[in-house]
Amino acid sequence: MVPAELLVAGDWTAIARAFAAAIERAVAGCPAGSVLVQVREKDLDGRPLLELVRAAQPFAPILVNDRLDVALAAGAAGVHLPERGLPV
């Protein structure tokens, strides 16, 4: 089990770096292709969310929750569209 972490920072670039470092630690030692990270951040604007996703991508494939625009801009592995989300 990965220990829980509290990430506190004053700017989104620092938060994105801390998030990426947490993802890197979480996937260390996992078999390649066995980890997928879903980013479910409902209160973030597009740019900070994009920074978060881009920072974590080198360490694991990322699914972006409910934000097709961010998933496409980041080149994410996919998007999770909830039932109340964007109709497809």
PDB file of C-alpha atoms in Angstrom:
ATOM      1  CA  MET A   1       0.000   0.000   0.000  1.00  0.00           C
ATOM      2  CA  VAL A   2       1.227   3.480  -0.858  1.00  0.00           C
ATOM      3  CA  PRO A   3       1.287   5.845   2.130  1.00  0.00           C
ATOM      4  CA  ALA A   4      -1.094   8.788   1.948  1.00  0.00           C
ATOM      5  CA  GLU A   5       0.473  12.156   1.308  1.00  0.00           C
ATOM      6  CA  LEU A   6      -0.646  15.714   1.859  1.00  0.00           C
ATOM      7  CA  LEU A   7       0.455  18.079  -0.892  1.00  0.00           C
ATOM      8  CA  VAL A   8       0.382  21.776  -0.052  1.00  0.00           C
ATOM      9  CA  ALA A   9       1.815  24.417  -2.373  1.00  0.00           C
ATOM     10  CA  GLY A  10       1.053  27.963  -3.391  1.00  0.00           C
ATOM     11  CA  ASP A  11       1.274  27.667  -7.165  1.00  0.00           C
ATOM     12  CA  TRP A  12       0.081  25.088  -9.668  1.00  0.00           C
ATOM     13  CA  THR A  13       3.505  24.373 -11.113  1.00  0.00           C
ATOM     14  CA  ALA A  14       4.755  23.335  -7.667  1.00  0.00           C
ATOM     15  CA  ILE A  15       1.601  21.315  -7.054  1.00  0.00           C
ATOM     16  CA  ALA A  16       1.982  19.577 -10.428  1.00  0.00           C
ATOM     17  CA  ARG A  17       5.605  18.669  -9.616  1.00  0.00           C
ATOM     18  CA  ALA A  18       4.594  17.315  -6.201  1.00  0.00           C
ATOM     19  CA  PHE A  19       1.742  15.328  -7.770  1.00  0.00           C
ATOM     20  CA  ALA A  20       4.090  13.871 -10.392  1.00  0.00           C
ATOM     21  CA  ALA A  21       6.591  12.903  -7.689  1.00  0.00           C
ATOM     22  CA  ALA A  22       3.812  11.163  -5.735  1.00  0.00           C
ATOM     23  CA  ILE A  23       2.752   9.250  -8.868  1.00  0.00           C
ATOM     24  CA  GLU A  24       6.367   8.284  -9.560  1.00  0.00           C
ATOM     25  CA  ARG A  25       6.734   6.878  -6.024  1.00  0.00           C
ATOM     26  CA  ALA A  26       3.380   5.096  -6.219  1.00  0.00           C
ATOM     27  CA  VAL A  27       4.227   3.242  -9.435  1.00  0.00           C
ATOM     28  CA  ALA A  28       7.830   2.414  -8.528  1.00  0.00           C
ATOM     29  CA  GLY A  29       8.256  -1.331  -8.661  1.00  0.00           C
ATOM     30  CA  CYS A  30       4.940  -1.959 -10.424  1.00  0.00           C
ATOM     31  CA  PRO A  31       5.071  -3.998 -13.617  1.00  0.00           C
ATOM     32  CA  ALA A  32       5.025  -1.867 -16.772  1.00  0.00           C
ATOM     33  CA  GLY A  33       1.495  -1.299 -18.006  1.00  0.00           C
ATOM     34  CA  SER A  34      -0.126  -2.336 -14.724  1.00  0.00           C
ATOM     35  CA  VAL A  35      -0.958   1.166 -13.458  1.00  0.00           C
ATOM     36  CA  LEU A  36      -3.443   3.693 -14.798  1.00  0.00           C
ATOM     37  CA  VAL A  37      -4.071   6.984 -12.978  1.00  0.00           C
ATOM     38  CA  GLN A  38      -7.442   8.702 -13.143  1.00  0.00           C
ATOM     39  CA  VAL A  39      -7.335  12.407 -12.329  1.00  0.00           C
ATOM     40  CA  ARG A  40     -10.674  13.418 -10.786  1.00  0.00           C
ATOM     41  CA  GLU A  41     -10.291  17.080  -9.948  1.00  0.00           C
ATOM     42  CA  LYS A  42     -13.673  18.745 -10.314  1.00  0.00           C
ATOM     43  CA  ASP A  43     -12.738  22.179  -8.999  1.00  0.00           C
ATOM     44  CA  LEU A  44      -9.653  22.958 -11.090  1.00  0.00           C
ATOM     45  CA  ASP A  45      -9.714  25.254 -14.091  1.00  0.00           C
ATOM     46  CA  GLY A  46      -8.339  23.940 -17.366  1.00  0.00           C
ATOM     47  CA  ARG A  47      -4.768  25.268 -17.217  1.00  0.00           C
ATOM     48  CA  PRO A  48      -3.888  23.958 -13.722  1.00  0.00           C
ATOM     49  CA  LEU A  49      -5.496  20.616 -14.572  1.00  0.00           C
ATOM     50  CA  LEU A  50      -3.488  20.456 -17.794  1.00  0.00           C
ATOM     51  CA  GLU A  51      -0.283  21.131 -15.826  1.00  0.00           C
ATOM     52  CA  LEU A  52      -1.171  18.348 -13.392  1.00  0.00           C
ATOM     53  CA  VAL A  53      -1.813  15.820 -16.156  1.00  0.00           C
ATOM     54  CA  ARG A  54       1.284  16.723 -18.178  1.00  0.00           C
ATOM     55  CA  ALA A  55       3.525  16.513 -15.119  1.00  0.00           C
ATOM     56  CA  ALA A  56       2.327  13.000 -14.232  1.00  0.00           C
ATOM     57  CA  GLN A  57       2.343  11.511 -17.746  1.00  0.00           C
ATOM     58  CA  PRO A  58       5.979  10.365 -17.757  1.00  0.00           C
ATOM     59  CA  PHE A  59       5.207   7.976 -14.890  1.00  0.00           C
ATOM     60  CA  ALA A  60       1.841   6.423 -15.799  1.00  0.00           C
ATOM     61  CA  PRO A  61      -0.915   6.619 -18.387  1.00  0.00           C
ATOM     62  CA  ILE A  62      -3.466   9.235 -17.280  1.00  0.00           C
ATOM     63  CA  LEU A  63      -7.252   9.287 -17.614  1.00  0.00           C
ATOM     64  CA  VAL A  64      -8.807  12.722 -17.156  1.00  0.00           C
ATOM     65  CA  ASN A  65     -12.210  12.790 -15.527  1.00  0.00           C
ATOM     66  CA  ASP A  66     -14.946  14.740 -17.340  1.00  0.00           C
ATOM     67  CA  ARG A  67     -12.602  17.075 -19.302  1.00  0.00           C
ATOM     68  CA  LEU A  68     -12.234  15.931 -22.897  1.00  0.00           C
ATOM     69  CA  ASP A  69     -10.563  19.239 -23.795  1.00  0.00           C
ATOM     70  CA  VAL A  70      -7.816  18.748 -21.201  1.00  0.00           C
ATOM     71  CA  ALA A  71      -7.353  15.074 -22.107  1.00  0.00           C
ATOM     72  CA  LEU A  72      -6.885  15.983 -25.779  1.00  0.00           C
ATOM     73  CA  ALA A  73      -4.601  18.946 -25.079  1.00  0.00           C
ATOM     74  CA  ALA A  74      -2.406  16.825 -22.807  1.00  0.00           C
ATOM     75  CA  GLY A  75      -2.375  13.789 -25.068  1.00  0.00           C
ATOM     76  CA  ALA A  76      -3.719  11.764 -22.133  1.00  0.00           C
ATOM     77  CA  ALA A  77      -4.342   8.032 -22.399  1.00  0.00           C
ATOM     78  CA  GLY A  78      -8.068   8.670 -22.193  1.00  0.00           C
ATOM     79  CA  VAL A  79     -10.989  10.457 -20.644  1.00  0.00           C
ATOM     80  CA  HIS A  80     -13.654   9.200 -18.253  1.00  0.00           C
ATOM     81  CA  LEU A  81     -17.011  10.720 -19.111  1.00  0.00           C
ATOM     82  CA  PRO A  82     -19.505  10.342 -16.270  1.00  0.00           C
ATOM     83  CA  GLU A  83     -23.175   9.721 -16.955  1.00  0.00           C
ATOM     84  CA  ARG A  84     -24.014  13.403 -16.433  1.00  0.00           C
ATOM     85  CA  GLY A  85     -21.044  14.497 -18.569  1.00  0.00           C
ATOM     86  CA  LEU A  86     -20.488  15.289 -22.224  1.00  0.00           C
ATOM     87  CA  PRO A  87     -22.821  13.207 -24.428  1.00  0.00           C
ATOM     88  CA  VAL A  88     -21.053  10.969 -26.932  1.00  0.00           C
TER      89      VAL A  88
END
